[in-house]
Structure formats: C-alpha cells, structure tokens
Short mmCIF file of C-alpha atoms in Angstrom, two decimals:
data_model
loop_
_atom_site.label_atom_id
_atom_site.label_comp_id
_atom_site.label_asym_id
_atom_site.label_seq_id
_atom_site.Cartn_x
_atom_site.Cartn_y
_atom_site.Cartn_z
CA UNK E 81 -25.78 -39.53 -4.99
CA UNK E 82 -22.81 -39.83 -2.36
CA UNK E 83 -20.39 -37.97 -1.85
CA UNK E 84 -16.78 -38.95 -1.55
CA UNK E 85 -14.49 -37.51 1.45
CA UNK E 86 -11.79 -38.58 -0.22
CA UNK E 87 -12.38 -36.67 -3.15
CA UNK E 88 -13.18 -34.13 -1.81
CA UNK E 89 -10.41 -33.96 0.21
CA UNK E 90 -8.05 -34.46 -2.93
CA UNK E 91 -9.94 -31.43 -4.78
CA UNK E 92 -9.65 -29.27 -2.29
CA UNK E 93 -5.67 -30.49 -2.86
CA UNK E 94 -5.71 -27.93 -6.42
CA UNK E 95 -6.21 -24.39 -4.63
CA UNK E 96 -4.15 -22.63 -2.59
CA UNK E 97 -4.58 -19.38 -0.22
CA UNK E 98 -3.12 -16.32 -0.82
CA UNK E 99 0.14 -15.39 0.56
CA UNK E 100 0.76 -19.32 1.52
CA UNK E 101 2.47 -21.54 -0.67
CA UNK E 102 1.06 -24.44 0.29
CA UNK E 103 -2.52 -26.43 -0.81
CA UNK E 104 -5.44 -26.14 1.39
CA UNK E 105 -5.27 -29.84 2.33
CA UNK E 106 -1.42 -29.52 3.28
CA UNK E 107 -1.41 -25.97 4.92
CA UNK E 108 -4.02 -26.68 7.30
CA UNK E 109 -6.50 -24.59 5.94
CA UNK E 110 -9.08 -27.20 5.99
CA UNK E 111 -9.62 -28.27 9.43
CA UNK E 112 -12.20 -31.02 8.91
CA UNK E 113 -14.40 -32.30 5.74
CA UNK E 114 -18.06 -33.76 6.32
CA UNK E 115 -19.99 -35.23 3.69
CA UNK E 116 -23.97 -36.42 3.89
CA UNK E 117 -24.85 -38.37 0.79
CA UNK E 118 -25.11 -34.79 -1.70
CA UNK E 119 -24.07 -32.59 1.04
CA UNK E 120 -20.98 -31.75 1.93
CA UNK E 121 -19.73 -29.23 5.05
CA UNK E 122 -15.93 -27.75 4.81
CA UNK E 123 -14.24 -26.06 7.60
CA UNK E 124 -12.40 -23.54 7.32
CA UNK E 125 -9.65 -21.90 9.19
CA UNK E 126 -7.88 -18.48 7.76
CA UNK E 127 -4.87 -16.66 9.55
CA UNK E 128 -5.68 -13.30 8.03
CA UNK E 129 -8.81 -11.08 8.97
CA UNK E 130 -9.35 -10.08 4.95
CA UNK E 131 -12.48 -10.27 3.33
CA UNK E 132 -11.54 -10.40 -0.33
CA UNK E 133 -8.96 -13.48 1.02
CA UNK E 134 -11.99 -15.14 2.65
CA UNK E 135 -14.51 -14.73 -0.21
CA UNK E 136 -11.60 -15.75 -2.64
CA UNK E 137 -11.16 -18.96 -0.17
CA UNK E 138 -15.03 -19.93 0.10
CA UNK E 139 -15.23 -19.31 -3.92
CA UNK E 140 -12.46 -21.97 -4.24
CA UNK E 141 -13.30 -24.31 -2.41
CA UNK E 142 -17.24 -24.77 -4.52
CA UNK E 143 -15.51 -23.98 -7.61
CA UNK E 144 -13.19 -27.18 -6.73
CA UNK E 145 -15.41 -29.52 -5.05
CA UNK E 146 -18.31 -28.54 -7.95
CA UNK E 147 -16.10 -29.01 -10.89
CA UNK E 148 -13.82 -31.89 -10.14
CA UNK E 149 -16.42 -34.08 -7.65
CA UNK E 150 -20.29 -32.42 -8.36
CA UNK E 151 -22.04 -30.24 -9.83
CA UNK E 152 -24.80 -31.49 -7.97
CA UNK E 153 -22.90 -31.11 -3.98
CA UNK E 154 -25.03 -29.15 -1.48
CA UNK E 155 -21.95 -27.27 -0.13
CA UNK E 156 -21.28 -25.62 3.28
CA UNK E 157 -18.80 -23.75 4.09
CA UNK E 158 -17.92 -22.73 7.71
CA UNK E 159 -15.21 -20.18 7.79
CA UNK E 160 -12.66 -19.43 11.15
CA UNK E 161 -10.06 -16.46 11.31
CA UNK E 162 -7.84 -17.02 13.70
CA UNK E 163 -5.28 -14.47 13.70
CA UNK E 164 -1.68 -14.36 16.29
CA UNK E 165 -1.50 -12.62 18.76
CA UNK E 166 0.02 -9.21 17.95
CA UNK E 167 3.91 -9.34 18.93
CA UNK E 168 6.10 -6.37 20.48
CA UNK E 169 7.26 -3.94 17.76
CA UNK E 170 10.60 -4.84 16.91
CA UNK E 171 13.09 -1.49 14.91
CA UNK E 172 12.61 1.92 15.85
CA UNK E 173 9.82 3.49 16.00
CA UNK E 174 9.70 7.81 15.43
CA UNK E 175 7.94 9.09 18.86
CA UNK E 176 4.19 10.38 18.59
CA UNK E 177 4.01 8.54 14.93
CA UNK E 178 0.64 6.10 14.87
CA UNK E 179 1.20 5.21 11.23
CA UNK E 180 3.70 5.24 9.03
CA UNK E 181 2.49 4.60 4.72
CA UNK E 182 4.59 3.98 2.48
CA UNK E 183 3.80 4.95 -1.36
CA UNK E 184 5.35 3.27 -3.86
CA UNK E 185 5.74 2.27 -8.10
CA UNK E 186 7.35 0.20 -9.70
CA UNK E 187 8.75 2.33 -12.50
CA UNK E 188 8.53 6.21 -12.99
CA UNK E 189 6.21 8.35 -14.38
CA UNK E 190 3.45 6.57 -13.05
CA UNK E 191 2.39 10.37 -10.85
CA UNK E 192 3.76 8.25 -7.35
CA UNK E 193 4.85 11.33 -5.93
CA UNK E 194 1.21 13.73 -7.15
CA UNK E 195 -1.14 10.33 -5.43
CA UNK E 196 1.33 10.91 -2.12
CA UNK E 197 0.99 14.19 -2.47
CA UNK E 198 -3.18 14.81 -3.01
CA UNK E 199 -3.17 11.61 -0.10
CA UNK E 200 -1.57 14.04 2.04
CA UNK E 201 -3.49 17.40 1.63
CA UNK E 202 -6.58 14.59 2.15
CA UNK E 203 -5.95 13.75 4.84
CA UNK E 204 -5.47 16.77 6.71
CA UNK E 205 -8.94 18.12 5.01
CA UNK E 206 -10.06 15.27 7.62
CA UNK E 207 -9.15 16.30 10.44
CA UNK E 208 -5.86 14.02 10.59
CA UNK E 209 -2.21 15.20 11.36
CA UNK E 210 -0.08 14.66 8.78
CA UNK E 211 3.07 14.77 7.63
CA UNK E 212 5.81 13.39 4.32
CA UNK E 213 8.99 11.96 4.06
CA UNK E 214 10.02 12.46 0.78
CA UNK E 215 12.52 9.41 0.14
CA UNK E 216 12.63 9.37 -3.26
CA UNK E 217 15.97 10.80 -2.75
CA UNK E 218 17.36 11.22 -6.83
CA UNK E 219 13.85 12.86 -7.41
CA UNK E 220 12.93 14.87 -4.84
CA UNK E 221 9.53 16.89 -6.37
CA UNK E 222 7.68 17.64 -2.81
CA UNK E 223 9.26 20.84 -2.63
CA UNK E 224 7.53 21.73 -5.71
CA UNK E 225 4.25 20.52 -5.23
CA UNK E 226 3.61 22.60 -2.28
CA UNK E 227 5.24 24.93 -3.30
CA UNK E 228 7.96 25.46 -0.65
CA UNK E 229 10.82 24.93 -2.83
CA UNK E 230 12.60 28.15 -1.46
CA UNK E 231 12.56 26.92 2.49
CA UNK E 232 14.06 25.51 4.78
CA UNK E 233 13.87 22.92 7.96
CA UNK E 234 14.84 25.61 10.82
CA UNK E 235 16.90 23.89 13.60
CA UNK E 236 15.23 23.18 16.93
CA UNK E 237 16.15 22.45 20.38
CA UNK E 238 14.06 19.44 21.51
CA UNK E 239 14.85 17.50 25.51
CA UNK E 240 18.46 19.45 25.13
CA UNK E 241 18.88 17.87 21.16
CA UNK E 242 19.29 19.89 18.12
CA UNK E 243 16.44 18.23 15.68
CA UNK E 244 15.72 19.74 12.47
CA UNK E 245 11.51 21.57 11.89
CA UNK E 246 9.86 20.08 9.29
CA UNK E 247 8.46 22.66 6.78
CA UNK E 248 4.86 22.96 6.10
CA UNK E 249 2.56 23.52 4.14
CA UNK E 250 -1.38 23.09 3.94
CA UNK E 251 -1.04 22.20 7.23
CA UNK E 252 1.09 19.28 6.28
CA UNK E 253 4.63 18.26 7.57
CA UNK E 254 7.36 17.74 4.85
CA UNK E 255 10.86 16.91 5.18
CA UNK E 256 12.92 16.67 1.92
CA UNK E 257 17.10 15.98 0.26
CA UNK E 258 15.87 19.27 -1.75
CA UNK E 259 15.22 20.95 0.86
CA UNK E 260 19.04 21.16 1.16
CA UNK E 261 20.43 21.31 -2.42
CA UNK E 262 19.63 23.58 -4.66
CA UNK E 263 17.18 23.42 -7.40
CA UNK E 264 19.72 22.76 -10.58
CA UNK E 265 21.93 20.54 -8.42
CA UNK E 266 21.24 16.62 -8.92
CA UNK E 267 21.75 14.13 -5.58
CA UNK E 268 25.44 12.21 -6.74
CA UNK E 269 25.53 9.54 -3.87
CA UNK E 270 26.06 6.12 -3.47
CA UNK E 271 23.86 4.41 -1.69
CA UNK E 272 24.79 4.27 2.32
CA UNK E 273 24.95 8.00 1.78
CA UNK E 274 20.88 8.15 0.40
CA UNK E 275 20.24 5.65 3.05
CA UNK E 276 22.23 8.52 5.99
CA UNK E 277 20.73 11.14 4.24
CA UNK E 278 17.36 9.22 4.74
CA UNK E 279 17.46 8.06 8.76
CA UNK E 280 18.42 11.98 9.90
CA UNK E 281 15.44 13.30 8.42
CA UNK E 282 13.56 10.58 10.05
CA UNK E 283 15.02 10.14 13.57
CA UNK E 284 16.65 13.40 13.94
CA UNK E 285 13.48 16.02 13.10
CA UNK E 286 10.54 17.06 15.08
CA UNK E 287 7.79 15.33 13.70
CA UNK E 288 5.31 16.00 16.52
CA UNK E 289 2.39 14.14 17.04
CA UNK E 290 1.59 12.68 13.75
CA UNK E 291 -1.62 10.31 12.50
CA UNK E 292 -0.34 9.63 9.04
CA UNK E 293 3.53 10.01 8.11
CA UNK E 294 3.12 9.62 4.05
CA UNK E 295 6.95 8.25 2.97
CA UNK E 296 6.80 8.92 -1.09
CA UNK E 297 9.19 6.21 -2.23
CA UNK E 298 11.99 6.32 -4.94
CA UNK E 299 10.32 3.78 -7.95
CA UNK E 300 11.91 0.39 -8.53
CA UNK E 301 12.95 -2.05 -5.43
CA UNK E 302 16.23 -0.61 -4.14
CA UNK E 303 19.10 0.61 -1.82
CA UNK E 304 16.36 3.29 -0.22
CA UNK E 305 13.25 0.55 0.70
CA UNK E 306 15.62 -1.61 2.07
CA UNK E 307 16.95 1.35 4.32
CA UNK E 308 12.71 2.43 5.10
CA UNK E 309 12.19 -1.23 5.82
CA UNK E 310 15.42 -1.42 8.07
CA UNK E 311 14.81 1.84 10.12
CA UNK E 312 10.81 1.36 10.59
CA UNK E 313 8.03 -0.81 10.62
CA UNK E 314 6.00 0.65 8.35
CA UNK E 315 1.82 -0.06 9.25
CA UNK E 316 1.47 -0.63 5.50
CA UNK E 317 2.40 0.28 1.78
CA UNK E 318 0.12 1.77 -0.92
CA UNK E 319 0.86 0.83 -5.01
CA UNK E 320 0.02 3.29 -7.65
CA UNK E 321 0.32 2.13 -11.35
CA UNK E 322 -0.81 3.34 -14.68
CA UNK E 323 -3.23 0.44 -16.78
CA UNK E 324 -0.66 -0.71 -19.17
CA UNK E 325 1.54 -3.35 -18.98
CA UNK E 326 4.82 -1.91 -18.60
CA UNK E 327 4.00 -0.23 -15.63
CA UNK E 328 2.07 -3.00 -14.65
CA UNK E 329 5.36 -5.54 -14.34
CA UNK E 330 6.69 -3.62 -11.94
CA UNK E 331 3.86 -2.62 -9.92
CA UNK E 332 3.66 -6.61 -9.18
CA UNK E 333 7.46 -6.50 -8.80
CA UNK E 334 7.05 -3.76 -6.46
CA UNK E 335 3.75 -5.73 -4.89
CA UNK E 336 5.97 -8.68 -4.64
CA UNK E 337 8.93 -7.45 -2.81
CA UNK E 338 7.13 -5.97 -0.07
CA UNK E 339 4.52 -9.13 0.57
CA UNK E 340 8.24 -11.49 0.49
CA UNK E 341 8.38 -13.31 3.05
CA UNK E 342 11.76 -11.32 3.82
CA UNK E 343 10.15 -7.97 3.76
CA UNK E 344 6.46 -8.96 4.78
CA UNK E 345 4.80 -5.46 4.98
CA UNK E 346 1.40 -5.13 4.56
CA UNK E 347 0.20 -3.64 0.74
CA UNK E 348 -2.82 -1.59 1.48
CA UNK E 349 -4.00 -1.39 -2.16
CA UNK E 350 -2.79 -0.11 -5.42
CA UNK E 351 -4.18 2.80 -7.11
CA UNK E 352 -4.57 3.30 -10.54
CA UNK E 353 -3.51 6.90 -12.58
CA UNK E 354 -3.95 8.31 -15.68
CA UNK E 355 -6.68 5.79 -15.97
CA UNK E 356 -8.47 7.00 -18.36
CA UNK E 357 -8.93 11.50 -20.33
CA UNK E 358 -12.58 12.65 -20.38
CA UNK E 359 -12.64 16.19 -22.12
CA UNK E 360 -13.77 19.24 -20.59
CA UNK E 361 -15.73 19.91 -23.25
CA UNK E 362 -17.90 15.63 -23.79
CA UNK E 363 -17.77 14.77 -19.71
CA UNK E 364 -19.72 11.80 -20.57
CA UNK E 365 -16.90 10.76 -22.70
CA UNK E 366 -13.90 8.42 -21.22
CA UNK E 367 -10.38 7.35 -23.54
CA UNK E 368 -8.72 4.55 -21.64
CA UNK E 369 -5.85 5.84 -23.94
CA UNK E 370 -3.23 3.75 -21.73
CA UNK E 371 -5.87 0.98 -21.16
CA UNK E 372 -8.46 -0.18 -19.29
CA UNK E 373 -8.43 -1.38 -16.20
CA UNK E 374 -4.83 -2.82 -15.72
CA UNK E 375 -4.29 -1.83 -11.87
CA UNK E 376 -7.42 -2.63 -11.19
CA UNK E 377 -7.18 -6.23 -12.86
CA UNK E 378 -3.57 -6.70 -11.31
CA UNK E 379 -5.06 -6.00 -7.49
CA UNK E 380 -7.97 -8.59 -8.02
CA UNK E 381 -4.96 -11.29 -9.49
CA UNK E 382 -2.68 -10.50 -6.54
CA UNK E 383 -5.53 -10.51 -4.40
CA UNK E 384 -5.13 -7.47 -2.92
CA UNK E 385 -7.49 -4.40 -2.42
CA UNK E 386 -8.23 -1.57 -5.21
CA UNK E 387 -8.24 1.65 -3.68
CA UNK E 388 -9.71 3.57 -7.06
CA UNK E 389 -8.72 5.32 -9.72
CA UNK E 390 -7.49 8.74 -10.89
CA UNK E 391 -8.25 9.68 -13.91
CA UNK E 392 -5.85 12.48 -16.65
CA UNK E 393 -6.93 16.11 -15.71
CA UNK E 394 -5.12 19.18 -17.05
CA UNK E 395 -6.15 20.60 -13.56
CA UNK E 396 -4.35 17.48 -12.21
CA UNK E 397 -0.20 18.16 -13.72
CA UNK E 398 -1.09 22.16 -13.33
CA UNK E 399 -1.66 22.18 -9.45
CA UNK E 400 1.05 19.57 -8.58
CA UNK E 401 3.39 22.74 -11.15
CA UNK E 402 2.06 25.82 -9.30
CA UNK E 403 2.53 24.13 -5.52
CA UNK E 404 -0.76 23.65 -4.95
CA UNK E 405 -2.12 20.08 -4.88
CA UNK E 406 -5.26 19.39 -6.80
CA UNK E 407 -7.54 17.23 -3.81
CA UNK E 408 -7.37 21.31 -2.63
CA UNK E 409 -9.68 22.21 -5.37
CA UNK E 410 -12.94 22.49 -3.33
CA UNK E 411 -15.91 20.56 -5.15
CA UNK E 412 -14.35 19.84 -8.15
CA UNK E 413 -13.60 15.57 -9.39
CA UNK E 414 -10.22 15.43 -8.58
CA UNK E 415 -11.25 16.29 -5.16
CA UNK E 416 -14.02 13.33 -4.75
CA UNK E 417 -12.00 11.30 -6.24
CA UNK E 418 -8.97 12.30 -3.46
CA UNK E 419 -10.97 11.53 -1.03
CA UNK E 420 -12.75 7.99 -1.96
CA UNK E 421 -9.08 6.88 -2.32
CA UNK E 422 -8.32 8.60 1.51
CA UNK E 423 -11.32 6.89 2.44
CA UNK E 424 -10.45 3.45 1.44
CA UNK E 425 -6.81 3.90 2.30
CA UNK E 426 -7.53 4.69 6.14
CA UNK E 427 -10.38 2.41 6.20
CA UNK E 428 -7.30 -0.46 5.18
CA UNK E 429 -5.53 1.15 7.75
CA UNK E 430 -8.58 0.38 10.44
CA UNK E 431 -9.02 -3.06 9.32
CA UNK E 432 -5.08 -3.91 9.75
CA UNK E 433 -4.32 -2.39 12.32
CA UNK E 434 -7.26 -4.08 14.20
CA UNK E 435 -6.67 -7.32 12.51
CA UNK E 436 -2.92 -7.86 11.83
CA UNK E 437 0.30 -8.09 14.27
CA UNK E 438 2.41 -5.64 14.00
CA UNK E 439 5.48 -4.85 11.30
CA UNK E 440 8.61 -5.92 12.19
CA UNK E 441 11.88 -3.55 11.10
CA UNK E 442 14.15 -6.01 8.83
CA UNK E 443 17.17 -6.53 9.93
CA UNK E 444 19.32 -6.11 6.59
CA UNK E 445 22.18 -8.57 6.73
CA UNK E 446 25.56 -9.05 4.11
CA UNK E 447 25.75 -12.44 3.61
CA UNK E 448 21.31 -13.13 4.28
CA UNK E 449 20.01 -10.74 2.55
CA UNK E 450 17.04 -9.25 4.05
CA UNK E 451 15.41 -11.38 7.40
CA UNK E 452 12.73 -10.13 10.13
CA UNK E 453 14.59 -8.76 13.61
CA UNK E 454 14.16 -11.35 15.89
CA UNK E 455 14.31 -10.90 20.02
#
C-alpha cells in the first residue's frame, strides 16, 4: 500500500486547532507531509505550548488519517512549538502585584465568591501574599465571608498621596464596595459609576507586594468585566460552574468572552462547584444532584484545563456565613479539595507566564467595541 500526500493533506483540511478558525493546512500548522509507502511523517507547528492542545492536535491528525485515508497507515508526528516573543505589557499595572486572576461565572448562584474566598486562603496557607478585589459591585459578599462586615479601610499616605489601606483577614487583603455601604443598602448605580468605583479600589489603594490578586467578578458578561479588562492586564481567569446544563450554557459564554479576539485573556481553567453530595453517614456514596461531570466535560469540549471539583458540603456554606472560609479547616476533606484546585491554578499560572505572551489591557471604543491597546 502506498499513501498519497494529496490524500493526507485533504484529510487534514477537515480538522482545526483550538482557538484557530482555519483548518490545519490553511493555518500553516501542517509544515510538511512526507510519505514512504504506508508510512507518513507529519511536521506540526503550534503557536501555544499548552500540552492539552498539543495532544488533541496530534490525536486529531492520527484519527483523520486512519479514518479518511488508510486504517493501516503508520503515522509519525513531529511537533514543534513556536511562541512569539513576549511584548511589553500595555495598560496600567499595579506596582508590586505579580499576578491578577479573575474569578468569573456565566450566571449567579454557582458559588463563584465561595471559590474565590477559599482559593485566597489556600494560597495564603501555601505562603503566597494574596489580595481580593471584590468587583461584584451589586452583590459584594467578601466582607461577610471574611467576617469583616463592620471594618472600614483606613487612609494612609504613600509617596505624598492618600491611599486606601485594604482590610486584612486571615492574611488576605480585601477591598469591597461592601465596606462603603450599609449592609441593607442597595447599590443603585449605572455602569460608569460602578467603573469609577472599581478604578478607585484598584489604583487608589495601597495593596503592597502581592503574589496574587484575585478579582471576584460579577456574574455574566457586562460593564464591570469590560472595565476590569480595560483597566488591567489580567494574567488569566478561572471560570466557576455547576454541572447542570443551564449553568454550563452560561459558563460557555463566559469562556467565549475571555477567549474572544477582542478581549484575549487566557482561561486558566474551569472549577466544577456543587459537583456531588455525600451524606456524612454514608461517606462512600455520591449523589449527583445537578448532573455528573458537566463542567469537566465542558472543559474538555472547550479545550481548557479542568481545575477540580468541589462537593456539596454543609460546612462550606456554614463557614462562608460565619466568616471563616472552609479551606481553613485543617485536616478536612474541604481543605484537601481546595488545596488541589489551588495547586492546579498555580501550575496553570506558572505555565501561562512562561509560555504565553503577556496579556494586553483592552481599549474600549464607542464605535468599534473592544480592541487591544496598540502602541
């Protein structure tokens, strides 16, 4: 049997690489194809170092050739990664802050703020310096979750300028609009007012040196999200979803927003919250109340990392209500769950910083919508 190079290329035109609209041949990902009888050597060039994308591309190539050309073909793939040089970060950085991580969800009620709070204390327990910007303007919950409802940021003078000093709890620095409103007071603001308040908490605060700033974003894809990506070069985002179809549909939109050409913020992965319920008296049983592995499957479909799953445990809710994040419960199941998720987030951040060009702040225009800031 002799393989035809043209048949190979035609088969490879049926597949694409994640994040690229063109097929492998048209995009230039297939640098060369050489055939020797029943053997074929494919030179593959990728522009992202993510291992899951590389593996998916190689698997797709093998599957396409075996199914569309010959089931007896012997396939060798030479993969090469060509990442462009890191450009200068554009946009206004916060001095002293190394990584800015957005925590987002497509819809409300999926536990995004709970995941943010527990990620923060887990990072702090690992020895990192951590801050939280509660950007959920209309539903700020960090003051409750860290038991600092009655605290107020004080004013300090830094280099002759007056700055807000974040409230600190459990070694996590926090700023939230909840510190400036009464607990029963609704925040009735239009988008520009919310954006101005956010910019003050971002740039008029004395955050000091932070390894990680976590930004608890509001649900959906609206004004606040655009204000954040306009103001800051975000290192990456973590998407939180529950397993049921309704939540996954909205989570998919959230991923799509950040991965769009206009925004272009790396998605570090997806966390599945409320993954299953295990009764205390039946520790071996798992009840998938909202569906099984929905967010995990979504991560696979979208070709983004799956960061882990959080079970439904009463103590998580109680800990949040009492102002002591559940991940602080030493030796508990919840501590180990959030430790694993946090390690995965840190690993993705390290990989992202080593291999992907720095994120650009986004320029918002009235006519053109969103576009990357140009020099």
